[in-house]
Coordinates of C-alpha atoms and ligand atoms in Angstrom, one line a residue:
X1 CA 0.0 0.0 0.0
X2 CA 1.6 3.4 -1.2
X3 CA 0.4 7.2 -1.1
X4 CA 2.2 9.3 -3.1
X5 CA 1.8 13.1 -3.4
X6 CA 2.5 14.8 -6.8
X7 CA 3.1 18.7 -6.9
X8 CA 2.7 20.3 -10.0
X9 CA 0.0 19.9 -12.6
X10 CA 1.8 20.8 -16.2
X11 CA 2.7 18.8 -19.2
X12 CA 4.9 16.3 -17.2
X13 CA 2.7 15.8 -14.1
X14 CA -0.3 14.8 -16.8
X15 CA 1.8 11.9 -18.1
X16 CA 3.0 10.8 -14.8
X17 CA -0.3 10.6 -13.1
X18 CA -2.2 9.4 -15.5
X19 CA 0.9 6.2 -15.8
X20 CA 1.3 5.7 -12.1
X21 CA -2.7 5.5 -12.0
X22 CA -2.6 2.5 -14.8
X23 CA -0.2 0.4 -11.6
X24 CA -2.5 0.4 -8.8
X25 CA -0.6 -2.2 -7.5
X26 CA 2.4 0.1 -6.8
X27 CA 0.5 3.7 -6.7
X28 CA -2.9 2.9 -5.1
X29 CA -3.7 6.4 -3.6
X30 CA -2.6 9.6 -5.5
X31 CA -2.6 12.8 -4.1
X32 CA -2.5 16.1 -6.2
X33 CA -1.5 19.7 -5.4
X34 CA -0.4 23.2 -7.4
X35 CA -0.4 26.5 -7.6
X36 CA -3.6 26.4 -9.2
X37 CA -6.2 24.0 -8.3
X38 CA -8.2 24.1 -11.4
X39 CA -5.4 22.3 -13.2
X40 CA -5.3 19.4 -10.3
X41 CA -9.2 19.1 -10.9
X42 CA -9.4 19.1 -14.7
X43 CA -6.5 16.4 -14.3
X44 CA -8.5 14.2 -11.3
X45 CA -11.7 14.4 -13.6
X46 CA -9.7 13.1 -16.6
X47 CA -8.4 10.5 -14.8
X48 CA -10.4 9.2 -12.8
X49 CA -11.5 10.2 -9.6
X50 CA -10.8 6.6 -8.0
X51 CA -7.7 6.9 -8.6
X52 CA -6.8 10.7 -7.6
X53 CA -8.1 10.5 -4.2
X54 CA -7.7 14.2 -3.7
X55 CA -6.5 17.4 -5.1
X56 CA -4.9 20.9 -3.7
X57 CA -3.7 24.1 -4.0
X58 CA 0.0 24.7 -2.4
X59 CA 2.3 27.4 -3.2
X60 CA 5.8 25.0 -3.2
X61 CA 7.9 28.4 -3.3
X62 CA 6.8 27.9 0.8
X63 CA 8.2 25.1 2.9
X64 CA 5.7 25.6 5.5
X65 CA 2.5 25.0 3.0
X66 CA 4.2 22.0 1.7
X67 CA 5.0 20.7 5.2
X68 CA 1.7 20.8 6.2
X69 CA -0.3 19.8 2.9
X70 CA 2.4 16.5 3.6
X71 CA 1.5 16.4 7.3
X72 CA -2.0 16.4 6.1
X73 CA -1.7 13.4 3.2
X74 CA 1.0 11.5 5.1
X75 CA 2.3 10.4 1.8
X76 CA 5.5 7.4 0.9
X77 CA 6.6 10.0 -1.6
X78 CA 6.3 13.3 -2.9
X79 CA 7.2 13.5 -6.6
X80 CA 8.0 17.5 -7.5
X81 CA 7.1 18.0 -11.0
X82 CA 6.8 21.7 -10.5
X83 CA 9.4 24.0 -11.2
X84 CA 13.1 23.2 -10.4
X85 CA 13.1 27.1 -8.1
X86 CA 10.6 24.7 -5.9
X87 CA 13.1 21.8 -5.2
X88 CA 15.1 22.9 -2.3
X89 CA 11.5 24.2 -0.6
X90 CA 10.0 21.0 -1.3
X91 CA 13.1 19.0 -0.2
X92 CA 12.7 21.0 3.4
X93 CA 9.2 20.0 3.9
X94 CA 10.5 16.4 3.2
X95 CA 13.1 16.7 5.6
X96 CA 10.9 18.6 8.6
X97 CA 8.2 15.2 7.9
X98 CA 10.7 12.8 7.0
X99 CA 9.0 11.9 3.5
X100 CA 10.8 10.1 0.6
X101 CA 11.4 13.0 -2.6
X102 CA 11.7 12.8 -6.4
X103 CA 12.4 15.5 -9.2
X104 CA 13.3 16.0 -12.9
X105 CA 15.3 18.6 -12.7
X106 CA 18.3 20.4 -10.6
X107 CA 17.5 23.4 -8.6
X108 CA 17.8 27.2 -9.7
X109 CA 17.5 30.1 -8.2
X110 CA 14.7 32.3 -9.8
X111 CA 16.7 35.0 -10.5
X112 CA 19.9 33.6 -11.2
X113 CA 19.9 31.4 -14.9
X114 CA 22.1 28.8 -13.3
X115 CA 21.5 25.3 -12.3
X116 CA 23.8 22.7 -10.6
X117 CA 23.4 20.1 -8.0
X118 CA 25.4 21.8 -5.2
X119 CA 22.8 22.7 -3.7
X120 CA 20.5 20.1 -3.5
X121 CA 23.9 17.3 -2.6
X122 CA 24.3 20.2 0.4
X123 CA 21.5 17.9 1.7
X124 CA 23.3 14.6 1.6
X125 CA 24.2 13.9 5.3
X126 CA 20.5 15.8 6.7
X127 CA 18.6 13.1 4.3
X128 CA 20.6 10.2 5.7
X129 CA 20.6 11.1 9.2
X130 CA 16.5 11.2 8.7
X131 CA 16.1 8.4 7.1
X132 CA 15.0 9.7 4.0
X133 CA 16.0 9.5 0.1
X134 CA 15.9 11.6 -2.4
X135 CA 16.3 10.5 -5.9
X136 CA 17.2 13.9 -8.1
X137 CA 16.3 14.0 -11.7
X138 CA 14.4 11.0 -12.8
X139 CA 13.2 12.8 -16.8
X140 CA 14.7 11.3 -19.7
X141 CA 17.7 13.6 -19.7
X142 CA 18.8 13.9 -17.0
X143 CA 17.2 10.6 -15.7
X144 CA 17.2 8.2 -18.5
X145 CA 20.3 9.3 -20.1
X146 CA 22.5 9.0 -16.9
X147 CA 20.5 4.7 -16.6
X148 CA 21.9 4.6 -20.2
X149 CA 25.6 5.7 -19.1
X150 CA 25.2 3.6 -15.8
X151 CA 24.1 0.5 -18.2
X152 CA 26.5 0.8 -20.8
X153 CA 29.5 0.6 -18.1
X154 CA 28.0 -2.0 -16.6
X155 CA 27.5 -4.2 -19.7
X156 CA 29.5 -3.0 -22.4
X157 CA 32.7 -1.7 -21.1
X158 CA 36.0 -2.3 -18.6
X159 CA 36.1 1.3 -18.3
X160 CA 34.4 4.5 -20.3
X161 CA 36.3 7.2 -21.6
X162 CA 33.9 9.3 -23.8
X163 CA 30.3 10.4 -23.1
X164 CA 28.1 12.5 -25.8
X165 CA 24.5 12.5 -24.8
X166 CA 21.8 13.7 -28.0
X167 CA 18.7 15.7 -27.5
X168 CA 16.4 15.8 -31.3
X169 CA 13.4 16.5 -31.4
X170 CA 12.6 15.9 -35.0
X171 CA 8.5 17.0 -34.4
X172 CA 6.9 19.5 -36.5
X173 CA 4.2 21.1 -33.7
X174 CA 3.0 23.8 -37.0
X175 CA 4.0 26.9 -34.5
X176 CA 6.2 29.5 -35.4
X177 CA 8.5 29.1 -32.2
X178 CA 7.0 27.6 -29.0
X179 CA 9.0 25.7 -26.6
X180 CA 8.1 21.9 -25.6
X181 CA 8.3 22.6 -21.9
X182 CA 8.4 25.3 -19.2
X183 CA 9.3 28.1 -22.1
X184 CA 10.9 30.5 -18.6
X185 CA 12.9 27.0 -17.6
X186 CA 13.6 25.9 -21.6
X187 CA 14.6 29.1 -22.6
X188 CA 16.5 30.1 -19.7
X189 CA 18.8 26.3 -20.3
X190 CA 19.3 26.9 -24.3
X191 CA 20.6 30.4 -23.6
X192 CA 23.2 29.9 -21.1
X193 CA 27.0 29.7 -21.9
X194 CA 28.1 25.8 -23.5
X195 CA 30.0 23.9 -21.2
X196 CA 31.7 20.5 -21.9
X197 CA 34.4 18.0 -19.3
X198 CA 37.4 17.9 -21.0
X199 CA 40.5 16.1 -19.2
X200 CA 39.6 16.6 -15.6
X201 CA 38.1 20.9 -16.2
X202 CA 35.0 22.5 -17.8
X203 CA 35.5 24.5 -20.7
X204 CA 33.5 27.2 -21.3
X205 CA 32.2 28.0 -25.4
X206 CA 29.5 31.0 -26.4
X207 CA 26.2 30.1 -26.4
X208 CA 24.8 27.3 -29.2
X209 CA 28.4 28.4 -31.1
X210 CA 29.8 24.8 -31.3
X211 CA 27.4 22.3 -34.2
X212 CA 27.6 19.0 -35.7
X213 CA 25.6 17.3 -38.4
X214 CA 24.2 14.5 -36.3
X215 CA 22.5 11.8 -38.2
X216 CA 19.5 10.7 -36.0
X217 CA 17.5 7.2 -36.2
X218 CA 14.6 7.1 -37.9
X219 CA 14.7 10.9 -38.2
X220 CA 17.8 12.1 -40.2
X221 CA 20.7 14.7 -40.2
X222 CA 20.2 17.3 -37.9
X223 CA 22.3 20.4 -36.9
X224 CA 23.3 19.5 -33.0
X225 CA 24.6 22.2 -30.9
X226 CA 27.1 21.9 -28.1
X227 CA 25.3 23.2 -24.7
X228 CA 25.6 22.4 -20.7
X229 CA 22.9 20.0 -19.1
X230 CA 22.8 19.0 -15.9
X231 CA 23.1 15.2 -15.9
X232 CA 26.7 16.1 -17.4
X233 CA 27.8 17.3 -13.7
X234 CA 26.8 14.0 -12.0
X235 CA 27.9 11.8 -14.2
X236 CA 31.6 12.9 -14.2
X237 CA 31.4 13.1 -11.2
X238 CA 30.4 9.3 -10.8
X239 CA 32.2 8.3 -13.2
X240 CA 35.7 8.9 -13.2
X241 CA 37.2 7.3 -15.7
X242 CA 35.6 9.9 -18.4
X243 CA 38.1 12.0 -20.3
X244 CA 35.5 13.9 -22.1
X245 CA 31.7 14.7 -21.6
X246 CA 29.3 16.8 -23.7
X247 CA 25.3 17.2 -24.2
X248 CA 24.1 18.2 -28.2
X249 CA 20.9 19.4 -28.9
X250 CA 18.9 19.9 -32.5
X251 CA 17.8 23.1 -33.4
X252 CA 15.9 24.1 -36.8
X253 CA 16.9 27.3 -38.3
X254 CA 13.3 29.4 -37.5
X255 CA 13.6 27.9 -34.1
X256 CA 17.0 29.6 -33.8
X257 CA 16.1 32.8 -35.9
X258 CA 13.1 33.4 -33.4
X259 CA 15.2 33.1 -30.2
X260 CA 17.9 35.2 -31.5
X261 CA 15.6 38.1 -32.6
X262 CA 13.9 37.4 -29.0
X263 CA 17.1 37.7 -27.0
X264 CA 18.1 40.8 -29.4
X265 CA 15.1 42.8 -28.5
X266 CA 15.6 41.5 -24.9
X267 CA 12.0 39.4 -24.3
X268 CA 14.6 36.5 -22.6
X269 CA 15.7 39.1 -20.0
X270 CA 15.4 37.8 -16.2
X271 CA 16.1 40.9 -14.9
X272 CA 12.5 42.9 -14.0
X273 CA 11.8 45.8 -16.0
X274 CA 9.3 48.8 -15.2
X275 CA 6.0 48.3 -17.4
X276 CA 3.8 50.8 -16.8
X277 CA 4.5 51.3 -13.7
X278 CA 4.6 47.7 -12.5
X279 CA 7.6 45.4 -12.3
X280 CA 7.7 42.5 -14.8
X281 CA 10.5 39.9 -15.8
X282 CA 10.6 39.7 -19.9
X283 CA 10.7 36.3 -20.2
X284 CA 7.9 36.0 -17.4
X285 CA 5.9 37.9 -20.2
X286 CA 7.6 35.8 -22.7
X287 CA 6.2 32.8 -21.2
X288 CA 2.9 34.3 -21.0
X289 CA 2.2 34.5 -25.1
X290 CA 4.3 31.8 -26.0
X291 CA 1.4 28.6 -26.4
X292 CA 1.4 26.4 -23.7
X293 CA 3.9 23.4 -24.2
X294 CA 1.0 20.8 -23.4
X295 CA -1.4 22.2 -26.2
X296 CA 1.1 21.1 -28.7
X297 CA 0.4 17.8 -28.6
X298 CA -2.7 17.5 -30.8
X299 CA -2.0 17.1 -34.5
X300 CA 1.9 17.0 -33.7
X301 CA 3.7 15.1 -36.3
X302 CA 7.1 13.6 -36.3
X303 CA 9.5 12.1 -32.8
X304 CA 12.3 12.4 -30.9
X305 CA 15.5 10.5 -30.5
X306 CA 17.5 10.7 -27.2
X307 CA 20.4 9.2 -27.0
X308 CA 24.1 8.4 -25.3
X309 CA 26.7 7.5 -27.4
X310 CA 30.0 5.9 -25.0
X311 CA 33.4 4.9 -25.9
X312 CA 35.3 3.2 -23.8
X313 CA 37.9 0.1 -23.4
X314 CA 36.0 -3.9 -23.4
X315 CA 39.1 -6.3 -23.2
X316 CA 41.4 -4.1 -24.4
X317 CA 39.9 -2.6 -27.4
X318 CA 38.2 0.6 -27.8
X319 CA 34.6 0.4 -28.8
X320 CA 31.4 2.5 -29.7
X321 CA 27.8 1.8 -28.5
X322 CA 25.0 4.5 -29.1
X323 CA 21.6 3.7 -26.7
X324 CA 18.9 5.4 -27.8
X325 CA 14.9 6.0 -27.6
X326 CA 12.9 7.1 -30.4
X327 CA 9.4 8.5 -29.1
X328 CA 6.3 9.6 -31.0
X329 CA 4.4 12.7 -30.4
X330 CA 1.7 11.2 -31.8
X331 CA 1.8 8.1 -30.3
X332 CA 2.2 9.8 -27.2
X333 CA -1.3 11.5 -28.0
X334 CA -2.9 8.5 -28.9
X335 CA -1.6 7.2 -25.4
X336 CA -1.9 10.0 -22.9
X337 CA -3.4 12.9 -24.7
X338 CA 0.5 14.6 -24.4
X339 CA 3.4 15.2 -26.7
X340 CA 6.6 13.5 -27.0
X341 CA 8.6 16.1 -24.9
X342 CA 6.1 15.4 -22.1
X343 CA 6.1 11.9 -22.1
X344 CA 9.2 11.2 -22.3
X345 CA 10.2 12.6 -19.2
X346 CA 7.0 12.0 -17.7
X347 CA 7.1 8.4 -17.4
X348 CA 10.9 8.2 -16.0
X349 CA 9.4 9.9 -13.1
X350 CA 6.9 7.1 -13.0
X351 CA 9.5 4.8 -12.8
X352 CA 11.8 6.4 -10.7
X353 CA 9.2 6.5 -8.0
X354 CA 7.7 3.1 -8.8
X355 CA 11.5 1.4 -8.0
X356 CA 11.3 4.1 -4.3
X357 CA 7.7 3.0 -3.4
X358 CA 8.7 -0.9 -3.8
X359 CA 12.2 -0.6 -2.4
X360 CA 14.4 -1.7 -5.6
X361 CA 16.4 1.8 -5.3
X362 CA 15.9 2.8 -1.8
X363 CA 18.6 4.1 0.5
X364 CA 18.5 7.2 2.8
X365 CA 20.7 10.1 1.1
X366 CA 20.4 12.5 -2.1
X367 CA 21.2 10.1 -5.3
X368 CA 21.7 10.8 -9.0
X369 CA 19.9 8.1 -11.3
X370 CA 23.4 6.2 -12.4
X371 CA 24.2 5.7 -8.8
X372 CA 21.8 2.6 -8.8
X373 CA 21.9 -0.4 -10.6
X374 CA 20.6 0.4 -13.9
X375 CA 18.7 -2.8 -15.3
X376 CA 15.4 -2.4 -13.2
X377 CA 14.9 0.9 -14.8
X378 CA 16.1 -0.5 -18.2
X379 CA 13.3 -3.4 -17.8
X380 CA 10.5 -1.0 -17.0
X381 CA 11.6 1.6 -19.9
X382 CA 10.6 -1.7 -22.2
X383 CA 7.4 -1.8 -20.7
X384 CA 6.2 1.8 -20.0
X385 CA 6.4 3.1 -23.4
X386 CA 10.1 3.9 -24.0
X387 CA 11.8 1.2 -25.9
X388 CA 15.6 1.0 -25.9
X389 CA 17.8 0.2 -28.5
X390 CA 21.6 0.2 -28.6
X391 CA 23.9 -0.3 -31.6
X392 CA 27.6 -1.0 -32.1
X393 CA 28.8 1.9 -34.1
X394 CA 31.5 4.4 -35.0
X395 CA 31.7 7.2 -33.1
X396 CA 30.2 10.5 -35.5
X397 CA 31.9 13.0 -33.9
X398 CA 35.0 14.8 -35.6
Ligands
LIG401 N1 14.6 15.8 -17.0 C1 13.9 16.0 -18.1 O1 14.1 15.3 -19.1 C2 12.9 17.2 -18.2 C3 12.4 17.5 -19.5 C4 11.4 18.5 -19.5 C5 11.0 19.1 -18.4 N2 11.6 18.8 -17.2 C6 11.1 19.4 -15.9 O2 9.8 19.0 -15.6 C7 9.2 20.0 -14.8 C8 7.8 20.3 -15.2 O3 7.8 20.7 -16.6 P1 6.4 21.1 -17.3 O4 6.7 21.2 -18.8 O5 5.4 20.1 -16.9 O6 6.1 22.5 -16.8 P2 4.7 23.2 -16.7 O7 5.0 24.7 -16.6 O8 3.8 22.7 -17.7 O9 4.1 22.7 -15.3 C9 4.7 23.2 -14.1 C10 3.6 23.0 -13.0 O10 4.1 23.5 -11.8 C11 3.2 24.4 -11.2 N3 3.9 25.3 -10.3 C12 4.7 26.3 -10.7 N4 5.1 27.1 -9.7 C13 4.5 26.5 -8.6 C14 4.5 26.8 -7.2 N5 5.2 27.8 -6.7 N6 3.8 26.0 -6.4 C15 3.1 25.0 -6.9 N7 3.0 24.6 -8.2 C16 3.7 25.4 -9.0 C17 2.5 25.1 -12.3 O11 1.2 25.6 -11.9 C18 2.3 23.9 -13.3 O12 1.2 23.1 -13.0 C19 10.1 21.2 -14.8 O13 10.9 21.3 -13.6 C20 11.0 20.9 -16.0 O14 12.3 21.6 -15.9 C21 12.5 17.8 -17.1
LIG402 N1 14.6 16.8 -23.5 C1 14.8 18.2 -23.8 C2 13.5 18.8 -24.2 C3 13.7 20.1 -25.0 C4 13.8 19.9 -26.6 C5 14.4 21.1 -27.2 N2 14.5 21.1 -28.6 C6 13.8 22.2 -29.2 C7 14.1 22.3 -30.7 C8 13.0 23.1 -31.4 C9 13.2 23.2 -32.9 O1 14.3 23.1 -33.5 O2 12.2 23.5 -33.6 C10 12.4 22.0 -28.9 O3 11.7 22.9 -28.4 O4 11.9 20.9 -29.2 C11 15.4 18.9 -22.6 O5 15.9 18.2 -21.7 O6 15.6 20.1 -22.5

């Protein structure tokens, strides 16, 4: 018997709830809060009331609402699917009721564009001295991509050397420019500085200034630009044996045309301007004409292929292997009423708090996703909707 309490009520919370309420088995009450409650309700009716026991309104930004809403459900888990500025609030409420945690994505400071995990591992010894785990990270990158590194040095290789994750998205959504998530969180991520491990230090390159031609599967040759995400800082870090790590991502040429002209005139700004005589953030505003990622999904054609290709020494010889998921938008709409972005980082947090709730990956402390054993996640991947493949190949970088 498990309770778990999900915050948030966006793209990713849809796909998640509406998986963990197909495995009643593992997820057989489900609790729902955010900001606004009318999103928690529209979600509990399309579900299933049955299965939603009961929805909320919480403002995460505030430790003491969350603590009590938890007090209040007495919940196994709380999965944040909010915003990453809510992780370190929601992660105190855990801690002051001694409640298990799960995210997607490392914290940031609202008005700072800069993520990393030092904050959230600054809770390490507190989480293991209550008794409590947290699992950080459980989407599809960061989450699946650091089970694929885990898996492929577990199975493939002595000892891995190079590590370059892939992010297309080869949809067509019929938009001008609309992001596929959080546009604030999204655009705030694509515009920061490029970072890539390199021999034991980061180096630093301008912003989406590095590309490569990356043929994808079952999509085809797409510009890939060099850029910093998270999962890169873990997995080094867990890792040790990797001389060089870097994350790619597609972009199309409008898509890139449109943010330029947006950061140009200044609609990405974080920092609050005067509008007639109130203060408002630019990409706040940004966000609020941009369409909303999870409206997308209807009539969305095309899919995505995510993917970590790792070179590394098996017996002596180098080798190549590239793991990969290719994922639908519209099978995802057919599915879950979502697009592909959505789903495929909504049902990693699915899993990831499945494998909590029935003890598979359980220990008290903060973890990253490669520091358990990768092959339960692997098997439920196969039977969740995100098939795996991996291939023997040349590596296609230069
Ligand atoms: N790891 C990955 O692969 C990956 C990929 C995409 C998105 N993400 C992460 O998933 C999370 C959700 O993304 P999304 O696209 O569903 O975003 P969204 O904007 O659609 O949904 C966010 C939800 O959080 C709620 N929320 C915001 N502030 C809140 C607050 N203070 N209190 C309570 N609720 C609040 C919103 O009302 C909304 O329901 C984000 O953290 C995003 O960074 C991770
Ligand atoms: N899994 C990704 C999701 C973002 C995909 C971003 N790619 C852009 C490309 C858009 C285009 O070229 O038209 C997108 O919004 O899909 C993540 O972790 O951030």
């Amino acid at each position: 018997m498990s309770k778990v309490l999900i915050i948030g009520a966006g793209g990713v919370a849809s796909v998640t709830v509406k998986k963990c309420a197909r495995l009643p088995e593992l997820f057989d009450e489900i609790y729902l809060a955010s900001r606004t409650i009318s999103k928690c309700e529209a979600l509990q009716k399309e579900v299933g009331i049955d299965r939603v026991k009961a929805v909320f309104a919480v403002d995460a930004d505030s430790a003491a609402q969350v603590t009590a809403l938890i007090q209040k459900v007495q919940p196994d888990l709380v999965v944040n699917l909010a915003l990453p500025y809510q992780d370190l609030p929601i992660m105190d409420a855990c801690l002051a009721t001694k409640t298990d945690y799960l995210d997607t994505a490392n914290y940031e400071p609202k008005d700072v564009a800069k993520f990393e995990y030092s904050w959230q591992w600054a809770y390490q010894d507190r989480f293991k001295e209550a008794g409590i785990m947290a699992l950080l990270g459980s989407g599809f990158d960061p989450g699946v991509t650091n089970v694929y590194t885990a898996y492929a040095a577990k199975h493939y290789f002595d000892e891995i050397h190079y590590l370059d994750i892939v992010d297309c998205n080869g949809g067509d959504h019929g938009q001008a420019f609309a992001t596929n998530f959080n546009p604030e969180i999204n655009i705030r991520e694509i515009t920061q500085v490029g970072k890539y491990f390199e021999n034991g230090e980061w180096k630093e390159t301008p912003p989406l200034s590095v590309r490569e031609d990356l043929d994808y599967q079952n999509i085809g040759v797409r510009a890939s630009y060099l850029m910093f995400h998270e999962e890169l800082e873990s997995i080094v870090k867990h890792f040790p044996s990797l001389k060089r790590a870097r994350f790619w991502m597609t972009f199309g040429d409008a898509y890139l045309n449109h943010l330029k002209v947006l950061e140009g005139i200044g609609m990405t700004s974080i920092t609050p301007i005067d509008f007639q005589g109130q203060q408002i953030v630019p990409l706040e505003f940004l966000k609020a004409v941009l369409p909303n990622p999870g409206s997308l999904a209807q009539g969305y054609t095309g899919q995505t292929c995510i993917g970590t290709y790792v070179t590394g020494i098996k017996d002596g010889q180098e080798k190549t292997i590239f793991i990969y998921n290719n994922c639908s938008h519209s099978a995802c709409y057919e599915e879950v009423g979502a697009q592909a972005v959505s789903y495929t980082t909504g049902v990693p947090a699915m899993i990831g708090a499945a494998l909590m709730l029935n003890k598979t990956w359980h220990k008290p402390g903060v973890w990253n996703m490669e520091q358990f054993d990768p092959d339960p996640f692997m098997d439920m991947l196969n039977e969740h909707g995100l098939a795996w493949h991996v291939i023997k190949c040349e590596s296609p970088f230069k």
